[in-house]
CSV table of C-alpha atoms in Angstrom, one decimal:
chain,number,residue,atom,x,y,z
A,309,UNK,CA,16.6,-93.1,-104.5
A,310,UNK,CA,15.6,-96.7,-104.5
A,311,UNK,CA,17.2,-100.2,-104.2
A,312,UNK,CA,17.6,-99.7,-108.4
A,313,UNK,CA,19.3,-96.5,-108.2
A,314,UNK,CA,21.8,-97.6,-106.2
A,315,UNK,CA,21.9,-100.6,-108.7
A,316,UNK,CA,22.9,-98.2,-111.5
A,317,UNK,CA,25.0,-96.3,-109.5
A,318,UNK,CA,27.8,-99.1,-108.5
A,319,UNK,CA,27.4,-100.7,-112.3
A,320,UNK,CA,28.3,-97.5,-114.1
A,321,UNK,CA,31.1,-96.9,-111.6
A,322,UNK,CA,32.5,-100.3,-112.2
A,323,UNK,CA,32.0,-99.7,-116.2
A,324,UNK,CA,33.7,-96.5,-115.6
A,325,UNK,CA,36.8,-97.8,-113.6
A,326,UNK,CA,37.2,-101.0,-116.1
A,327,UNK,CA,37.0,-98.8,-118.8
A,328,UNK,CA,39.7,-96.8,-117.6
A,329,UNK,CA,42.0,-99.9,-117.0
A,330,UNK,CA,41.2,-100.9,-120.2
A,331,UNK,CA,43.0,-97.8,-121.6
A,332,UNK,CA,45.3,-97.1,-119.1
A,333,UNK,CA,47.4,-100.1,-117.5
A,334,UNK,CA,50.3,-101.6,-119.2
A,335,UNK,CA,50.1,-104.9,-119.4
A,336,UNK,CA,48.1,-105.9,-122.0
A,337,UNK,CA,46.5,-109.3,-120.9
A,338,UNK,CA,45.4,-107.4,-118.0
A,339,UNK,CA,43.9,-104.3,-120.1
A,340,UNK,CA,42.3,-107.5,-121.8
A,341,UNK,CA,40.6,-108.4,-118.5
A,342,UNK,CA,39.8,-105.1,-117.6
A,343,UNK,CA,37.9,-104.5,-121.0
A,344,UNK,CA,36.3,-108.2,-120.6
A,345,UNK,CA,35.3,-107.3,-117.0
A,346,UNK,CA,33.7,-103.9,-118.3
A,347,UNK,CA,31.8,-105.6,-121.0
A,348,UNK,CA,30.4,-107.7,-118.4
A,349,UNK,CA,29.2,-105.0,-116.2
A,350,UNK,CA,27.7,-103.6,-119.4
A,351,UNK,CA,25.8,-106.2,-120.1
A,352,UNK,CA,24.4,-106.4,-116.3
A,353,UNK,CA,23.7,-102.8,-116.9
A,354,UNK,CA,21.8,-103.6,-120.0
A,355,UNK,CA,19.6,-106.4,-117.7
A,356,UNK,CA,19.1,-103.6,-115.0
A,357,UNK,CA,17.6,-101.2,-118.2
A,358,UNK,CA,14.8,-104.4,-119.0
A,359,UNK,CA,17.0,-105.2,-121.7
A,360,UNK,CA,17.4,-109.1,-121.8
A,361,UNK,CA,18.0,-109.6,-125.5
A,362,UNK,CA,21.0,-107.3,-125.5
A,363,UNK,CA,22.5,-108.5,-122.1
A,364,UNK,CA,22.6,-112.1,-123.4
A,365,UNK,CA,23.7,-111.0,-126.7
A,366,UNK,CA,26.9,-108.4,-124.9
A,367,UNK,CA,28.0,-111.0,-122.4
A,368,UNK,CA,28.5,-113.5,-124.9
A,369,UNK,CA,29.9,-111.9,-127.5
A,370,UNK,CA,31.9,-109.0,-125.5
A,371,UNK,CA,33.1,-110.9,-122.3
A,372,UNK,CA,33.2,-114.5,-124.4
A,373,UNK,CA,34.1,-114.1,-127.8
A,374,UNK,CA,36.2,-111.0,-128.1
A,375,UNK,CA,38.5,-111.8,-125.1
A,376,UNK,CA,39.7,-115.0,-126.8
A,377,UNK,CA,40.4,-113.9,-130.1
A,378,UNK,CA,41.9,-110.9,-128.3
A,379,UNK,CA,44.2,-113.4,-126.3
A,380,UNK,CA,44.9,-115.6,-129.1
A,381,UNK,CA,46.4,-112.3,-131.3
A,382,UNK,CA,48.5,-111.4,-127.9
A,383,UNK,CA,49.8,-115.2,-128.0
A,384,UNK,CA,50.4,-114.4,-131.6
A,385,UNK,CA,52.4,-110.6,-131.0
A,386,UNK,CA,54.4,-111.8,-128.3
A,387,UNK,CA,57.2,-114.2,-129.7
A,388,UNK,CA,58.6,-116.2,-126.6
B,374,UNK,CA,52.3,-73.9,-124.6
B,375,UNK,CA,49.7,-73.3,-126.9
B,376,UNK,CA,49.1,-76.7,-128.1
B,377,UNK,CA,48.6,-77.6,-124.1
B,378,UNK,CA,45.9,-74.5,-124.0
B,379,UNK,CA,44.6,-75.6,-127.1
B,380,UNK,CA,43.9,-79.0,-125.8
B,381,UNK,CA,42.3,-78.3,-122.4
B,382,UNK,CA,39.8,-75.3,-124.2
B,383,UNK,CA,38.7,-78.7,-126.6
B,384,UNK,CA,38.4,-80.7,-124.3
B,385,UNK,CA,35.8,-78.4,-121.8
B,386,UNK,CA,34.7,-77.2,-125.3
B,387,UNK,CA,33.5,-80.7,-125.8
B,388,UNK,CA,32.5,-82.0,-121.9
B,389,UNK,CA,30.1,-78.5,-121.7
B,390,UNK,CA,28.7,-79.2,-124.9
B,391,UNK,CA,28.1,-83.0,-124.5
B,392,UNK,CA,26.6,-82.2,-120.6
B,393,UNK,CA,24.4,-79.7,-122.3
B,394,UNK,CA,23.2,-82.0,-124.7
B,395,UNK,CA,22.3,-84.2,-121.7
B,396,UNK,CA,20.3,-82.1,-120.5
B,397,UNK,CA,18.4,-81.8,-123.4
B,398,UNK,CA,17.8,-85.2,-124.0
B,399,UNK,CA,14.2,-86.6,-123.8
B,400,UNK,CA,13.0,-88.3,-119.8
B,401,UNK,CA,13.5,-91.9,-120.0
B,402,UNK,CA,10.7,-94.1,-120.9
B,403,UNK,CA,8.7,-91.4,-122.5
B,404,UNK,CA,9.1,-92.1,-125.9
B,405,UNK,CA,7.9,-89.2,-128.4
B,406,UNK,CA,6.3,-91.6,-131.5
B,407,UNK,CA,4.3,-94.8,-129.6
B,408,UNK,CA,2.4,-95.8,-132.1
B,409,UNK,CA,4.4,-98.3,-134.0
B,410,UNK,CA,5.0,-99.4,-130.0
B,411,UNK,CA,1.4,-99.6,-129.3
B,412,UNK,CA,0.5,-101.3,-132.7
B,413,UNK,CA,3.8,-104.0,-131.8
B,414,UNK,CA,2.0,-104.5,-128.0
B,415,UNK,CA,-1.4,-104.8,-128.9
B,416,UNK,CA,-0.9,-106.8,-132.5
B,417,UNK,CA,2.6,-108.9,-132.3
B,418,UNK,CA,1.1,-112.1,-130.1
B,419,UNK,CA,-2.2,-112.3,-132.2
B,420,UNK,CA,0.1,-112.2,-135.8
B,421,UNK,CA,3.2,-113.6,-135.3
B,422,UNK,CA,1.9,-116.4,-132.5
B,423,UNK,CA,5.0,-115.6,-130.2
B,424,UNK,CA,5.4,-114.7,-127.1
B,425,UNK,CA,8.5,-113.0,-127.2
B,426,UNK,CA,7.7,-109.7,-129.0
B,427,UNK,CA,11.1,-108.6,-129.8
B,428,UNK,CA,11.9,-112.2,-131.5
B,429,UNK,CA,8.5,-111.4,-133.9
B,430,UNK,CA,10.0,-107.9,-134.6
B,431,UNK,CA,13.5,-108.9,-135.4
B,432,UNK,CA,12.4,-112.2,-137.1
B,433,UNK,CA,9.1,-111.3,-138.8
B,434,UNK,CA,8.6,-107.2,-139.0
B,435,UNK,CA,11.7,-106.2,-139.6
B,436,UNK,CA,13.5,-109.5,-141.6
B,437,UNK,CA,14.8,-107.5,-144.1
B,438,UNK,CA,17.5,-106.3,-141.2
B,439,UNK,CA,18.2,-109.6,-139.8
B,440,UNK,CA,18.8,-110.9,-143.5
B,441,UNK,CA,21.6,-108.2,-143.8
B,442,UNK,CA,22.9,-109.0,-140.4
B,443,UNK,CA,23.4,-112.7,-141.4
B,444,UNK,CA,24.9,-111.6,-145.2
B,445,UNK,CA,27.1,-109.2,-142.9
B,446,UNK,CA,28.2,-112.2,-140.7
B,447,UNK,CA,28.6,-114.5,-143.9
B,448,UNK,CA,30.9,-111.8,-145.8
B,449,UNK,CA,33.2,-111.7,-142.9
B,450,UNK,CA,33.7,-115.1,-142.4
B,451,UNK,CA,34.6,-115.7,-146.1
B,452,UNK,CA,36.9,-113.1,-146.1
B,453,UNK,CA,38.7,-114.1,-142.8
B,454,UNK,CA,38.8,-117.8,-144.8
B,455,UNK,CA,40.1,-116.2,-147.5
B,456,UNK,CA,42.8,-114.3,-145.7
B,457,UNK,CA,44.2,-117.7,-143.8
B,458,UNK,CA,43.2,-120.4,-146.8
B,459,UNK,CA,46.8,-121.3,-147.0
B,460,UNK,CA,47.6,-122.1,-143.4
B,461,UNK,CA,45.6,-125.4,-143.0
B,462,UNK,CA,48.2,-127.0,-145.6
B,463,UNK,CA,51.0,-126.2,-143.1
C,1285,UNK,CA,50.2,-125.4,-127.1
C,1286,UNK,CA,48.3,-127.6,-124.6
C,1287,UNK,CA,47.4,-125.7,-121.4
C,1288,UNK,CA,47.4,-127.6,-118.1
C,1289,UNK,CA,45.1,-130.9,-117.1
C,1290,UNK,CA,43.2,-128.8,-114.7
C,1291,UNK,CA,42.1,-126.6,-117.6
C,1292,UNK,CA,41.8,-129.4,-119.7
C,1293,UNK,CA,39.6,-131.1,-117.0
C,1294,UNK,CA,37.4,-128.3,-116.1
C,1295,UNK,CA,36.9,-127.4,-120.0
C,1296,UNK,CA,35.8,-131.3,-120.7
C,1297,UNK,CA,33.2,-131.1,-117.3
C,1298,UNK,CA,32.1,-127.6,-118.6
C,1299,UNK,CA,32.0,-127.6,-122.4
C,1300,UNK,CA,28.5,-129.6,-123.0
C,1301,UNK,CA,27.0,-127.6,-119.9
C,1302,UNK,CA,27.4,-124.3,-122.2
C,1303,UNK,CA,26.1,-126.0,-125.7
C,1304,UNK,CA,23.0,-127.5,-123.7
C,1305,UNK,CA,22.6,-123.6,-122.5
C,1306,UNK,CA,23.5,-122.4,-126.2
C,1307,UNK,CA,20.4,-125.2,-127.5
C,1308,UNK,CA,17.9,-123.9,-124.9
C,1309,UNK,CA,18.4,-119.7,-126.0
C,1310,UNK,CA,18.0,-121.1,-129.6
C,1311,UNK,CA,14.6,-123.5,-129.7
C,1312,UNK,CA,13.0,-120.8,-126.7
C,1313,UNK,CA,13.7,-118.0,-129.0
C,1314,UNK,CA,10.5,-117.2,-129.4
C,1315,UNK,CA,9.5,-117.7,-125.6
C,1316,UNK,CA,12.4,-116.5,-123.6
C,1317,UNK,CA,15.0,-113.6,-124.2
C,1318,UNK,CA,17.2,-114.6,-126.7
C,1319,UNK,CA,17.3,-115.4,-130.1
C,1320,UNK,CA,19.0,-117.3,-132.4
C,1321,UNK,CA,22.3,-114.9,-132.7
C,1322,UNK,CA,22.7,-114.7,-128.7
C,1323,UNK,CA,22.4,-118.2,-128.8
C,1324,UNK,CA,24.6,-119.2,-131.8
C,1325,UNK,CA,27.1,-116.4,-130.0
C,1326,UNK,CA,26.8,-118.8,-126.9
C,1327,UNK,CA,27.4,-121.8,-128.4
C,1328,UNK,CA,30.6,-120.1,-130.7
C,1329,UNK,CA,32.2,-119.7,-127.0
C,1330,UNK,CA,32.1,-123.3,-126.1
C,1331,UNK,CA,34.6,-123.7,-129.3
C,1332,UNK,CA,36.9,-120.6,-127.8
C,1333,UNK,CA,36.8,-122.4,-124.4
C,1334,UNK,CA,37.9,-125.8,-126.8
C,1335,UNK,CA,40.5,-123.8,-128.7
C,1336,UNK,CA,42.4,-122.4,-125.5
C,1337,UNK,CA,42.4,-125.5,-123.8
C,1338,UNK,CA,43.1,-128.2,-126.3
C,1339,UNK,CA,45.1,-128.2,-129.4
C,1340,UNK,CA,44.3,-128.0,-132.9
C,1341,UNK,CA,44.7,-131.6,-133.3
C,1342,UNK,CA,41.8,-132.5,-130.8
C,1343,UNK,CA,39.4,-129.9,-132.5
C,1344,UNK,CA,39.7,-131.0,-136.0
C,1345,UNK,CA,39.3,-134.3,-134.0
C,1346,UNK,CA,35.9,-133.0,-132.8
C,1347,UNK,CA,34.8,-131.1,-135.9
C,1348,UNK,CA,36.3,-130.7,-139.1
C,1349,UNK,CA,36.3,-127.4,-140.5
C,1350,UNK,CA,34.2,-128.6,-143.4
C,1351,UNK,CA,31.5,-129.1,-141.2
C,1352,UNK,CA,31.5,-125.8,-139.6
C,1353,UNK,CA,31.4,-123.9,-143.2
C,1354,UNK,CA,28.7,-126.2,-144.3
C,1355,UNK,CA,26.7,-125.3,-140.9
C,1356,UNK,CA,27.8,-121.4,-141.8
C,1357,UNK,CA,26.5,-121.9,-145.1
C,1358,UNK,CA,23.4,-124.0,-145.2
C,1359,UNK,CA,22.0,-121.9,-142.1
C,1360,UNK,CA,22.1,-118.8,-144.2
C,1361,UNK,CA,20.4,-120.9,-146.9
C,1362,UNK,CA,17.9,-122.3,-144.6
C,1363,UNK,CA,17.1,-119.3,-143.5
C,1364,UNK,CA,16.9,-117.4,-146.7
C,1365,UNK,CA,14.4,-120.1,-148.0
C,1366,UNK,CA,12.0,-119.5,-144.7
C,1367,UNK,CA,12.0,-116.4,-145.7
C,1368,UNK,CA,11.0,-117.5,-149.5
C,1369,UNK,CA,8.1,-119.7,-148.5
C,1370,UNK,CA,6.0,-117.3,-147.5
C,1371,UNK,CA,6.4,-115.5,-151.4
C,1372,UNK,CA,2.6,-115.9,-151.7
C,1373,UNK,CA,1.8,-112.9,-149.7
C,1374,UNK,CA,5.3,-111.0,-149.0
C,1375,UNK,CA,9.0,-111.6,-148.3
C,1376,UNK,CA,9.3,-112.9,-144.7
C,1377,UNK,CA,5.2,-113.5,-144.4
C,1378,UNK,CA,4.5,-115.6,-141.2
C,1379,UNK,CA,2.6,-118.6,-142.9
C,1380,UNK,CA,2.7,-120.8,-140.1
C,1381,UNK,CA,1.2,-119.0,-137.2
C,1382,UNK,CA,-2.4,-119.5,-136.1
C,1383,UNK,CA,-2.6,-122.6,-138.8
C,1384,UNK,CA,-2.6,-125.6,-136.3
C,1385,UNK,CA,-0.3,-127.7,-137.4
C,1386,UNK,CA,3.6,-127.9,-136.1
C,1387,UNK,CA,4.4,-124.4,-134.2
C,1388,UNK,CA,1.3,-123.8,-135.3
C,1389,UNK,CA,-1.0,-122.8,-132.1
C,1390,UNK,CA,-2.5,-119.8,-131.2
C,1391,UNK,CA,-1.4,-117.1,-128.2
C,1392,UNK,CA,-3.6,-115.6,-126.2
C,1393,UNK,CA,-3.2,-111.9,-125.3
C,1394,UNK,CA,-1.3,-110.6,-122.4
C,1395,UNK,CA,1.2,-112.7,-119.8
C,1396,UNK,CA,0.4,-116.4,-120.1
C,1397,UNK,CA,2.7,-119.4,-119.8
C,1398,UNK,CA,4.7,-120.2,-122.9
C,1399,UNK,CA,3.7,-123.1,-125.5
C,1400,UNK,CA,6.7,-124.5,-127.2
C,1401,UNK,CA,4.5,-125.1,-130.2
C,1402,UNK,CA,3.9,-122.1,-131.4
C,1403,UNK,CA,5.3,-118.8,-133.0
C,1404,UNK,CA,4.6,-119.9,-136.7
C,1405,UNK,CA,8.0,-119.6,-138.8
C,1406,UNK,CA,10.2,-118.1,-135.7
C,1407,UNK,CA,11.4,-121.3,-134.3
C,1408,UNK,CA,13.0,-122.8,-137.6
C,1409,UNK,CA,14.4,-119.1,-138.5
C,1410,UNK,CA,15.9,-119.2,-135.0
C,1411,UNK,CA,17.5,-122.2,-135.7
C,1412,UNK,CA,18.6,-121.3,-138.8
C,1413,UNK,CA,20.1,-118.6,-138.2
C,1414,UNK,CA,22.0,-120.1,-134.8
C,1415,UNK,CA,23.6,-122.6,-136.6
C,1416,UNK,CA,24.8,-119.6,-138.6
C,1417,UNK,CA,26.3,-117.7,-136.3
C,1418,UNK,CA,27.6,-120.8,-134.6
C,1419,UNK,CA,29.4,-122.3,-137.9
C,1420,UNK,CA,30.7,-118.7,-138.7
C,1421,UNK,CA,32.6,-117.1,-135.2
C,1422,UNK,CA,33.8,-120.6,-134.8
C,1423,UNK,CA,34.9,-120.2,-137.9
C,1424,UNK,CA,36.5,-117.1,-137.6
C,1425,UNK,CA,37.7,-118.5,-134.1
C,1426,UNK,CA,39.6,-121.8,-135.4
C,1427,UNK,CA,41.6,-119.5,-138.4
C,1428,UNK,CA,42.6,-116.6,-135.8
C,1429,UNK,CA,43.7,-119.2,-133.7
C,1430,UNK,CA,45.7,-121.2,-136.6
C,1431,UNK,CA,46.8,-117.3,-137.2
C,1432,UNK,CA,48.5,-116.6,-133.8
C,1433,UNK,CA,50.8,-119.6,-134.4
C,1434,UNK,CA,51.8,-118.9,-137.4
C,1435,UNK,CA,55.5,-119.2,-137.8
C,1436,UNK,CA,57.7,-115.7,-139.4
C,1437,UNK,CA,58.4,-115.8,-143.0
C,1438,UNK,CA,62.4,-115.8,-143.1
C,1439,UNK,CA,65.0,-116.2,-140.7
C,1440,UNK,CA,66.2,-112.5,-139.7
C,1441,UNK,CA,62.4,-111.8,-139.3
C,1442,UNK,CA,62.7,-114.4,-136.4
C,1443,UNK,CA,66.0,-113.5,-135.2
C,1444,UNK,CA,64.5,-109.9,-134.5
C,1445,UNK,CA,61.4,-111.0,-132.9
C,1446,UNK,CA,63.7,-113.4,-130.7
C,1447,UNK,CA,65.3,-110.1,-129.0
């Protein structure tokens, strides 16, 4: 029950709770955020694991990449 | 009724079975095989010259998998070029 | 399409910060964590941070898209033909490493500091294969975004979407 348990403990309950925004809220730019925002705290999971490669590689490509092509096909959807 | 009774027996159907599993699963760090680990540890900086072992797997043992990766990247792009070709001219 | 000149200001400040970051995962591939994809990836985010900010006037300003499917292209080539060089023994062979020439020194066992000039054919497969993933999700980035403003294809079509 170290410092690193601890660590775990508050990153999975953060991946947890944005994953469940992610499906659950109603606007969808926030439900965007809230998936970006889990894909970050997976990725600092993946560091915590002694997992470098794969941190680097999930925050750029799941916090970066796939929130702006997910908010440029929102700006396309929504006509106004 | 039943489709409501139906759905909560599948779904602790499912959560029992997938915490069981859990339990099953091997300790952490203790992998079953190490060889191929040991050999990668002991032989990757002499061969490849790299510090970064997982670079000289992904780059040099296993290239075959990163050469799919990049014809798997390539193939997507061309399609997704394919699919908007016509709206540059607008 | 423009957002505000706050955005605009911060993205211009910000922009070469992330492709200096995306050029330093790529060329210490092979000392550091990271790679050529992560770092390609990296770079590739510099252009969404471009797209949402500026217009698609100022990025075909900065690159035209003929230049991003010739990087796409000729990194996959590049890479393919590292990979072809070392036919005398096998597919993939590392001919480079422990010969003494350019990436060409030796590693001793164990934790040591790193030495830029080694790791045999990693470095140029690194590179090759960033400028490929950068050319591609750019790519990919730049036609999604062209996609999202896309106008309807006939009038009722519009008139619907307008309700």
């Amino acid at each position: 029950m170290g410092m690193e348990y601890w660590a775990h403990f508050f990153t999975l309950i953060v991946l947890v709770i944005g994953a469940y925004l992610a499906v659950f809220l109603r606007n969808l730019l926030a439900s965007v955020i809230a998936l970006s925002a889990m894909s970050l705290a997976l990725s600092l999971e993946f560091y915590l694991l002694h997992a470098p490669d794969v941190a680097i590689a999930e925050a750029g490509i799941g916090a970066g990449l796939t929130t702006a092509i997910f908010i440029f096909a929102l700006r396309g959807v929504r006509r106004d | 009724m039943v489709g409501k009774a139906l759905k909560w027996v599948s779904f602790l159907f499912f959560a029992v079975m997938l915490i069981w599993g859990l339990t099953l699963i091997h300790p952490f760090g203790e992998p079953l095989q190490s060889d191929m680990d040991s050999y990668f540890i002991q032989n990757a900086q002499k061969e490849c010259a790299a510090n970064n072992v997982v670079t000289s797997i992904v780059f040099d043992y296993r290239g075959f998998d990163t050469l799919g990766e990049a014809t798997v990247l390539f193939t997507a792009v061309m399609g997704v070029t394919a699919i908007f070709r016509g709206v540059m001219k607008k | 399409m423009r957002m505000s000149k706050i955005v605009r200001t911060i993205t211009a400040l910000i922009f070469w910060a992330v492709v200096v970051f995306g050029l330093y995962v790529v060329i210490h591939g092979h000392l550091t964590p990271g790679g050529g994809f992560q770092g390609g990836a990296v770079i590739a985010s510099s252009t969404a941070l471009f797209l949402v900010a500026f217009s698609k006037e100022e990025f075909l300003k900065k690159y035209k898209d003929a230049f991003l499917s010739l990087a796409e292209s000729g990194g996959l080539t590049l890479f393919i033909s590292t990979a072809f060089l070392g036919i005398g023994t096998t597919f993939f062979y590392n001919f480079i490493a422990n010969s003494g020439g350019i990436f060409g020194n030796p590693v001793p066992f164990g934790v040591n500091n790193g030495d830029l000039n080694t790791g045999g054919t990693l470095p140029p497969m690194n590179m090759a294969v960033g400028l490929e993933v950068f050319g591609g999700i750019s790519l990919i980035l730049f036609f999604m975004f062209l996609g999202a403003y896309l106008k309807p294809f006939n009038k009722e079509e519009s008139e619907v979407h307008k309700e």
